[in-house]
Amino acid sequence: MTRLTAEIAALDTLPDEASAKAMLTSQVEATVAKYKQTCLREDTFRRDGVGVGLGIVLGGGGIALGTWAAVQGGSTLWWWVLAVPAIILGVPGFFHEWTGGDSRTATAQPTDATTTTTSD
């Protein structure tokens, strides 16, 4: 935000006929667009506690089960059949939810009303 206010303050000090004013105006517009995206991301960000917890339980349980099966050796290696899918689902699921989950895709969707489609 300080960058944006500094750019606007610099823009006000330049004379209207200066070529630097046109460049700075486009820079301010780009900064405003980026600031808008950041605000939208912050407004829609959420962590799903159930998803994070499930990721911890599945991922941690799968890692624990896989470690136990590896240490025991022999016929317990069949427990990897349960451990590997739990690890594959739990660990990426945990990080997906921890970083915002589906709220990250909210900024990618257009919010402009002119992008609606009509069917015949």
Tab-separated table of N, CA and C in Angstrom:
chain	number	residue	atom	x	y	z
A	1	MET	N	0.812	-1.186	0.000
A	1	MET	CA	0.000	0.000	0.000
A	1	MET	C	0.859	1.253	0.000
A	2	THR	N	1.998	1.201	0.663
A	2	THR	CA	2.877	2.377	0.693
A	2	THR	C	3.441	2.670	-0.689
A	3	ARG	N	3.677	1.601	-1.456
A	3	ARG	CA	4.183	1.803	-2.813
A	3	ARG	C	3.149	2.542	-3.655
A	4	LEU	N	1.911	2.137	-3.522
A	4	LEU	CA	0.844	2.754	-4.295
A	4	LEU	C	0.671	4.217	-3.918
A	5	THR	N	0.677	4.533	-2.645
A	5	THR	CA	0.534	5.933	-2.241
A	5	THR	C	1.739	6.765	-2.670
A	6	ALA	N	2.938	6.177	-2.662
A	6	ALA	CA	4.125	6.900	-3.113
A	6	ALA	C	4.051	7.175	-4.609
A	7	GLU	N	3.558	6.209	-5.384
A	7	GLU	CA	3.428	6.410	-6.831
A	7	GLU	C	2.384	7.472	-7.146
A	8	ILE	N	1.298	7.471	-6.410
A	8	ILE	CA	0.257	8.484	-6.635
A	8	ILE	C	0.771	9.863	-6.255
A	9	ALA	N	1.520	9.944	-5.164
A	9	ALA	CA	2.092	11.233	-4.764
A	9	ALA	C	3.077	11.737	-5.815
A	10	ALA	N	3.886	10.843	-6.374
A	10	ALA	CA	4.830	11.237	-7.424
A	10	ALA	C	4.079	11.640	-8.688
A	11	LEU	N	2.987	10.982	-8.968
A	11	LEU	CA	2.189	11.300	-10.147
A	11	LEU	C	1.599	12.709	-10.044
A	12	ASP	N	1.204	13.099	-8.851
A	12	ASP	CA	0.618	14.431	-8.659
A	12	ASP	C	1.637	15.551	-8.815
A	13	THR	N	2.903	15.240	-8.595
A	13	THR	CA	3.926	16.287	-8.682
A	13	THR	C	4.389	16.558	-10.112
A	14	LEU	N	4.134	15.628	-11.025
A	14	LEU	CA	4.599	15.791	-12.406
A	14	LEU	C	3.662	16.694	-13.189
A	15	PRO	N	4.210	17.469	-14.123
A	15	PRO	CA	3.351	18.290	-14.985
A	15	PRO	C	2.586	17.392	-15.970
A	16	ASP	N	1.453	17.902	-16.439
A	16	ASP	CA	0.587	17.105	-17.311
A	16	ASP	C	1.233	16.731	-18.635
A	17	GLU	N	2.101	17.574	-19.185
A	17	GLU	CA	2.693	17.320	-20.492
A	17	GLU	C	3.938	16.434	-20.427
A	18	ALA	N	4.363	16.031	-19.268
A	18	ALA	CA	5.582	15.215	-19.130
A	18	ALA	C	5.326	13.787	-19.603
A	19	SER	N	6.309	13.239	-20.344
A	19	SER	CA	6.168	11.862	-20.820
A	19	SER	C	6.281	10.868	-19.666
A	20	ALA	N	6.968	11.259	-18.610
A	20	ALA	CA	7.099	10.387	-17.441
A	20	ALA	C	5.754	10.201	-16.749
A	21	LYS	N	4.872	11.195	-16.888
A	21	LYS	CA	3.557	11.081	-16.256
A	21	LYS	C	2.742	9.971	-16.887
A	22	ALA	N	2.850	9.814	-18.206
A	22	ALA	CA	2.119	8.734	-18.884
A	22	ALA	C	2.646	7.374	-18.455
A	23	MET	N	3.978	7.262	-18.344
A	23	MET	CA	4.558	5.991	-17.902
A	23	MET	C	4.180	5.691	-16.459
A	24	LEU	N	4.204	6.701	-15.624
A	24	LEU	CA	3.873	6.512	-14.214
A	24	LEU	C	2.385	6.203	-14.040
A	25	THR	N	1.556	6.783	-14.903
A	25	THR	CA	0.121	6.485	-14.854
A	25	THR	C	-0.130	5.013	-15.160
A	26	SER	N	0.543	4.477	-16.171
A	26	SER	CA	0.364	3.051	-16.484
A	26	SER	C	0.913	2.178	-15.359
A	27	GLN	N	1.994	2.646	-14.710
A	27	GLN	CA	2.538	1.907	-13.571
A	27	GLN	C	1.557	1.898	-12.398
A	28	VAL	N	0.910	3.023	-12.146
A	28	VAL	CA	-0.078	3.107	-11.071
A	28	VAL	C	-1.257	2.182	-11.371
A	29	GLU	N	-1.689	2.155	-12.624
A	29	GLU	CA	-2.799	1.274	-12.993
A	29	GLU	C	-2.430	-0.191	-12.798
A	30	ALA	N	-1.206	-0.559	-13.143
A	30	ALA	CA	-0.755	-1.935	-12.934
A	30	ALA	C	-0.664	-2.259	-11.447
A	31	THR	N	-0.202	-1.318	-10.653
A	31	THR	CA	-0.103	-1.534	-9.206
A	31	THR	C	-1.491	-1.677	-8.591
A	32	VAL	N	-2.439	-0.886	-9.052
A	32	VAL	CA	-3.813	-0.977	-8.551
A	32	VAL	C	-4.416	-2.331	-8.907
A	33	ALA	N	-4.167	-2.819	-10.116
A	33	ALA	CA	-4.686	-4.126	-10.518
A	33	ALA	C	-4.094	-5.238	-9.656
A	34	LYS	N	-2.804	-5.149	-9.382
A	34	LYS	CA	-2.157	-6.140	-8.526
A	34	LYS	C	-2.682	-6.056	-7.092
A	35	TYR	N	-2.886	-4.858	-6.611
A	35	TYR	CA	-3.428	-4.661	-5.273
A	35	TYR	C	-4.840	-5.235	-5.176
A	36	LYS	N	-5.622	-5.079	-6.233
A	36	LYS	CA	-6.986	-5.621	-6.254
A	36	LYS	C	-6.949	-7.141	-6.171
A	37	GLN	N	-6.032	-7.776	-6.920
A	37	GLN	CA	-5.908	-9.226	-6.856
A	37	GLN	C	-5.493	-9.683	-5.467
A	38	THR	N	-4.584	-8.966	-4.841
A	38	THR	CA	-4.133	-9.311	-3.502
A	38	THR	C	-5.279	-9.197	-2.500
A	39	CYS	N	-6.057	-8.139	-2.604
A	39	CYS	CA	-7.199	-7.970	-1.696
A	39	CYS	C	-8.235	-9.059	-1.904
A	40	LEU	N	-8.488	-9.429	-3.151
A	40	LEU	CA	-9.440	-10.493	-3.433
A	40	LEU	C	-8.958	-11.810	-2.851
A	41	ARG	N	-7.682	-12.083	-2.976
A	41	ARG	CA	-7.102	-13.307	-2.406
A	41	ARG	C	-7.239	-13.317	-0.892
A	42	GLU	N	-6.941	-12.191	-0.263
A	42	GLU	CA	-7.044	-12.125	1.194
A	42	GLU	C	-8.488	-12.220	1.660
A	43	ASP	N	-9.418	-11.689	0.885
A	43	ASP	CA	-10.827	-11.734	1.277
A	43	ASP	C	-11.428	-13.126	1.139
A	44	THR	N	-10.924	-13.923	0.193
A	44	THR	CA	-11.510	-15.242	-0.043
A	44	THR	C	-10.701	-16.370	0.577
A	45	PHE	N	-9.552	-16.076	1.177
A	45	PHE	CA	-8.693	-17.121	1.732
A	45	PHE	C	-9.358	-17.761	2.944
A	46	ARG	N	-9.331	-19.073	2.971
A	46	ARG	CA	-9.819	-19.791	4.137
A	46	ARG	C	-9.127	-21.145	4.210
A	47	ARG	N	-8.954	-21.610	5.436
A	47	ARG	CA	-8.403	-22.936	5.678
A	47	ARG	C	-9.512	-23.807	6.228
A	48	ASP	N	-9.648	-24.965	5.667
A	48	ASP	CA	-10.637	-25.917	6.148
A	48	ASP	C	-9.991	-26.770	7.232
A	49	GLY	N	-10.409	-26.566	8.471
A	49	GLY	CA	-9.823	-27.289	9.600
A	49	GLY	C	-10.015	-28.787	9.509
A	50	VAL	N	-11.155	-29.203	8.991
A	50	VAL	CA	-11.418	-30.635	8.854
A	50	VAL	C	-10.468	-31.239	7.823
A	51	GLY	N	-10.236	-30.531	6.733
A	51	GLY	CA	-9.313	-31.022	5.710
A	51	GLY	C	-7.882	-31.100	6.203
A	52	VAL	N	-7.471	-30.089	6.973
A	52	VAL	CA	-6.123	-30.108	7.546
A	52	VAL	C	-5.992	-31.273	8.520
A	53	GLY	N	-6.999	-31.448	9.385
A	53	GLY	CA	-6.975	-32.548	10.348
A	53	GLY	C	-6.974	-33.902	9.674
A	54	LEU	N	-7.782	-34.043	8.641
A	54	LEU	CA	-7.827	-35.305	7.908
A	54	LEU	C	-6.506	-35.585	7.213
A	55	GLY	N	-5.873	-34.555	6.699
A	55	GLY	CA	-4.560	-34.729	6.085
A	55	GLY	C	-3.525	-35.181	7.094
A	56	ILE	N	-3.584	-34.608	8.298
A	56	ILE	CA	-2.653	-35.019	9.348
A	56	ILE	C	-2.901	-36.472	9.741
A	57	VAL	N	-4.166	-36.835	9.918
A	57	VAL	CA	-4.493	-38.202	10.332
A	57	VAL	C	-4.118	-39.204	9.245
A	58	LEU	N	-4.521	-38.937	8.006
A	58	LEU	CA	-4.217	-39.874	6.919
A	58	LEU	C	-2.727	-39.930	6.614
A	59	GLY	N	-2.121	-38.774	6.436
A	59	GLY	CA	-0.697	-38.743	6.111
A	59	GLY	C	0.160	-39.278	7.238
A	60	GLY	N	-0.094	-38.800	8.450
A	60	GLY	CA	0.677	-39.267	9.601
A	60	GLY	C	0.452	-40.736	9.894
A	61	GLY	N	-0.799	-41.155	9.782
A	61	GLY	CA	-1.095	-42.577	9.994
A	61	GLY	C	-0.455	-43.455	8.941
A	62	GLY	N	-0.476	-42.995	7.700
A	62	GLY	CA	0.151	-43.763	6.626
A	62	GLY	C	1.661	-43.845	6.802
A	63	ILE	N	2.265	-42.754	7.206
A	63	ILE	CA	3.713	-42.758	7.446
A	63	ILE	C	4.053	-43.666	8.616
A	64	ALA	N	3.260	-43.590	9.685
A	64	ALA	CA	3.501	-44.454	10.849
A	64	ALA	C	3.320	-45.925	10.490
A	65	LEU	N	2.266	-46.232	9.760
A	65	LEU	CA	2.014	-47.613	9.359
A	65	LEU	C	3.095	-48.115	8.422
A	66	GLY	N	3.512	-47.294	7.491
A	66	GLY	CA	4.577	-47.693	6.574
A	66	GLY	C	5.901	-47.889	7.287
A	67	THR	N	6.192	-47.029	8.246
A	67	THR	CA	7.423	-47.177	9.022
A	67	THR	C	7.389	-48.464	9.841
A	68	TRP	N	6.262	-48.716	10.488
A	68	TRP	CA	6.107	-49.947	11.265
A	68	TRP	C	6.278	-51.175	10.380
A	69	ALA	N	5.644	-51.167	9.202
A	69	ALA	CA	5.736	-52.317	8.299
A	69	ALA	C	7.163	-52.518	7.812
A	70	ALA	N	7.874	-51.434	7.556
A	70	ALA	CA	9.256	-51.552	7.086
A	70	ALA	C	10.166	-52.085	8.187
A	71	VAL	N	9.943	-51.637	9.412
A	71	VAL	CA	10.783	-52.084	10.531
A	71	VAL	C	10.511	-53.556	10.851
A	72	GLN	N	9.267	-53.980	10.794
A	72	GLN	CA	8.911	-55.358	11.114
A	72	GLN	C	9.376	-56.341	10.047
A	73	GLY	N	9.314	-55.894	8.774
A	73	GLY	CA	9.749	-56.758	7.669
A	73	GLY	C	8.833	-57.964	7.506
A	74	GLY	N	9.295	-58.921	6.724
A	74	GLY	CA	8.564	-60.183	6.545
A	74	GLY	C	7.183	-59.985	5.965
A	75	SER	N	6.194	-60.638	6.547
A	75	SER	CA	4.837	-60.634	6.011
A	75	SER	C	4.096	-59.324	6.288
A	76	THR	N	4.624	-58.474	7.148
A	76	THR	CA	3.936	-57.207	7.431
A	76	THR	C	4.102	-56.186	6.315
A	77	LEU	N	4.910	-56.506	5.314
A	77	LEU	CA	5.061	-55.571	4.198
A	77	LEU	C	3.755	-55.380	3.416
A	78	TRP	N	2.802	-56.271	3.607
A	78	TRP	CA	1.510	-56.109	2.951
A	78	TRP	C	0.750	-54.907	3.508
A	79	TRP	N	1.137	-54.422	4.682
A	79	TRP	CA	0.497	-53.243	5.236
A	79	TRP	C	0.785	-51.997	4.386
A	80	TRP	N	1.793	-52.085	3.530
A	80	TRP	CA	2.084	-50.979	2.619
A	80	TRP	C	0.922	-50.735	1.656
A	81	VAL	N	0.108	-51.769	1.450
A	81	VAL	CA	-1.070	-51.614	0.587
A	81	VAL	C	-2.017	-50.562	1.173
A	82	LEU	N	-2.063	-50.470	2.493
A	82	LEU	CA	-2.865	-49.427	3.144
A	82	LEU	C	-2.075	-48.135	3.353
A	83	ALA	N	-0.786	-48.281	3.642
A	83	ALA	CA	0.019	-47.115	3.986
A	83	ALA	C	0.243	-46.186	2.795
A	84	VAL	N	0.551	-46.733	1.642
A	84	VAL	CA	0.881	-45.900	0.473
A	84	VAL	C	-0.302	-45.033	0.024
A	85	PRO	N	-1.514	-45.579	-0.128
A	85	PRO	CA	-2.633	-44.686	-0.492
A	85	PRO	C	-2.929	-43.629	0.570
A	86	ALA	N	-2.763	-43.998	1.844
A	86	ALA	CA	-2.998	-43.007	2.898
A	86	ALA	C	-1.978	-41.877	2.804
A	87	ILE	N	-0.733	-42.211	2.519
A	87	ILE	CA	0.297	-41.180	2.362
A	87	ILE	C	0.025	-40.337	1.124
A	88	ILE	N	-0.340	-40.986	0.032
A	88	ILE	CA	-0.596	-40.281	-1.232
A	88	ILE	C	-1.777	-39.323	-1.108
A	89	LEU	N	-2.797	-39.690	-0.348
A	89	LEU	CA	-3.951	-38.807	-0.165
A	89	LEU	C	-3.746	-37.796	0.961
A	90	GLY	N	-3.122	-38.234	2.038
A	90	GLY	CA	-3.028	-37.390	3.228
A	90	GLY	C	-2.041	-36.254	3.129
A	91	VAL	N	-0.831	-36.517	2.686
A	91	VAL	CA	0.206	-35.476	2.679
A	91	VAL	C	-0.127	-34.356	1.688
A	92	PRO	N	-0.427	-34.653	0.421
A	92	PRO	CA	-0.803	-33.546	-0.482
A	92	PRO	C	-2.105	-32.866	-0.062
A	93	GLY	N	-3.044	-33.631	0.494
A	93	GLY	CA	-4.298	-33.037	0.968
A	93	GLY	C	-4.069	-32.054	2.091
A	94	PHE	N	-3.166	-32.401	3.008
A	94	PHE	CA	-2.824	-31.491	4.093
A	94	PHE	C	-2.263	-30.179	3.549
A	95	PHE	N	-1.292	-30.260	2.658
A	95	PHE	CA	-0.676	-29.044	2.134
A	95	PHE	C	-1.639	-28.246	1.257
A	96	HIS	N	-2.530	-28.941	0.557
A	96	HIS	CA	-3.534	-28.243	-0.256
A	96	HIS	C	-4.443	-27.401	0.639
A	97	GLU	N	-4.926	-27.983	1.719
A	97	GLU	CA	-5.803	-27.249	2.614
A	97	GLU	C	-5.046	-26.197	3.421
A	98	TRP	N	-3.814	-26.461	3.792
A	98	TRP	CA	-3.037	-25.522	4.581
A	98	TRP	C	-2.761	-24.234	3.802
A	99	THR	N	-2.603	-24.361	2.480
A	99	THR	CA	-2.316	-23.185	1.656
A	99	THR	C	-3.567	-22.504	1.127
A	100	GLY	N	-4.729	-22.887	1.586
A	100	GLY	CA	-5.942	-22.182	1.206
A	100	GLY	C	-6.941	-23.007	0.439
A	101	GLY	N	-6.578	-24.187	0.011
A	101	GLY	CA	-7.521	-25.074	-0.662
A	101	GLY	C	-8.131	-24.462	-1.901
A	102	ASP	N	-9.439	-24.578	-2.025
A	102	ASP	CA	-10.137	-24.094	-3.209
A	102	ASP	C	-10.303	-22.579	-3.224
A	103	SER	N	-9.982	-21.911	-2.122
A	103	SER	CA	-10.098	-20.453	-2.121
A	103	SER	C	-9.062	-19.809	-3.032
A	104	ARG	N	-8.016	-20.566	-3.403
A	104	ARG	CA	-7.010	-20.017	-4.319
A	104	ARG	C	-7.568	-19.837	-5.713
A	105	THR	N	-8.540	-20.634	-6.107
A	105	THR	CA	-9.095	-20.527	-7.454
A	105	THR	C	-10.121	-19.412	-7.563
A	106	ALA	N	-10.541	-18.839	-6.448
A	106	ALA	CA	-11.540	-17.769	-6.485
A	106	ALA	C	-11.004	-16.534	-7.186
A	107	THR	N	-9.705	-16.274	-7.104
A	107	THR	CA	-9.146	-15.095	-7.762
A	107	THR	C	-9.025	-15.300	-9.257
A	108	ALA	N	-9.015	-16.548	-9.709
A	108	ALA	CA	-8.864	-16.812	-11.136
A	108	ALA	C	-10.178	-16.619	-11.884
A	109	GLN	N	-11.295	-16.636	-11.186
A	109	GLN	CA	-12.582	-16.507	-11.845
A	109	GLN	C	-12.926	-15.035	-12.043
A	110	PRO	N	-13.458	-14.698	-13.220
A	110	PRO	CA	-13.772	-13.294	-13.484
A	110	PRO	C	-14.931	-12.808	-12.616
A	111	THR	N	-14.846	-11.565	-12.172
A	111	THR	CA	-15.923	-10.976	-11.374
A	111	THR	C	-16.701	-9.942	-12.171
A	112	ASP	N	-16.370	-9.788	-13.436
A	112	ASP	CA	-17.010	-8.803	-14.282
A	112	ASP	C	-18.343	-9.345	-14.788
A	113	ALA	N	-19.360	-8.527	-14.784
A	113	ALA	CA	-20.689	-8.955	-15.216
A	113	ALA	C	-20.781	-9.115	-16.730
A	114	THR	N	-19.839	-8.577	-17.480
A	114	THR	CA	-19.902	-8.653	-18.938
A	114	THR	C	-19.444	-10.004	-19.470
A	115	THR	N	-18.958	-10.887	-18.630
A	115	THR	CA	-18.471	-12.181	-19.095
A	115	THR	C	-19.521	-13.258	-19.037
A	116	THR	N	-20.778	-12.917	-18.824
A	116	THR	CA	-21.834	-13.926	-18.770
A	116	THR	C	-22.158	-14.397	-20.172
A	117	THR	N	-22.593	-15.622	-20.259
A	117	THR	CA	-22.961	-16.200	-21.555
A	117	THR	C	-24.453	-16.396	-21.608
A	118	THR	N	-24.983	-16.367	-22.805
A	118	THR	CA	-26.414	-16.600	-22.983
A	118	THR	C	-26.592	-17.796	-23.899
A	119	SER	N	-27.668	-18.502	-23.663
A	119	SER	CA	-27.972	-19.657	-24.519
A	119	SER	C	-29.214	-19.359	-25.345
A	120	ASP	N	-29.238	-19.919	-26.515
A	120	ASP	CA	-30.376	-19.668	-27.429
A	120	ASP	C	-31.465	-20.671	-27.212
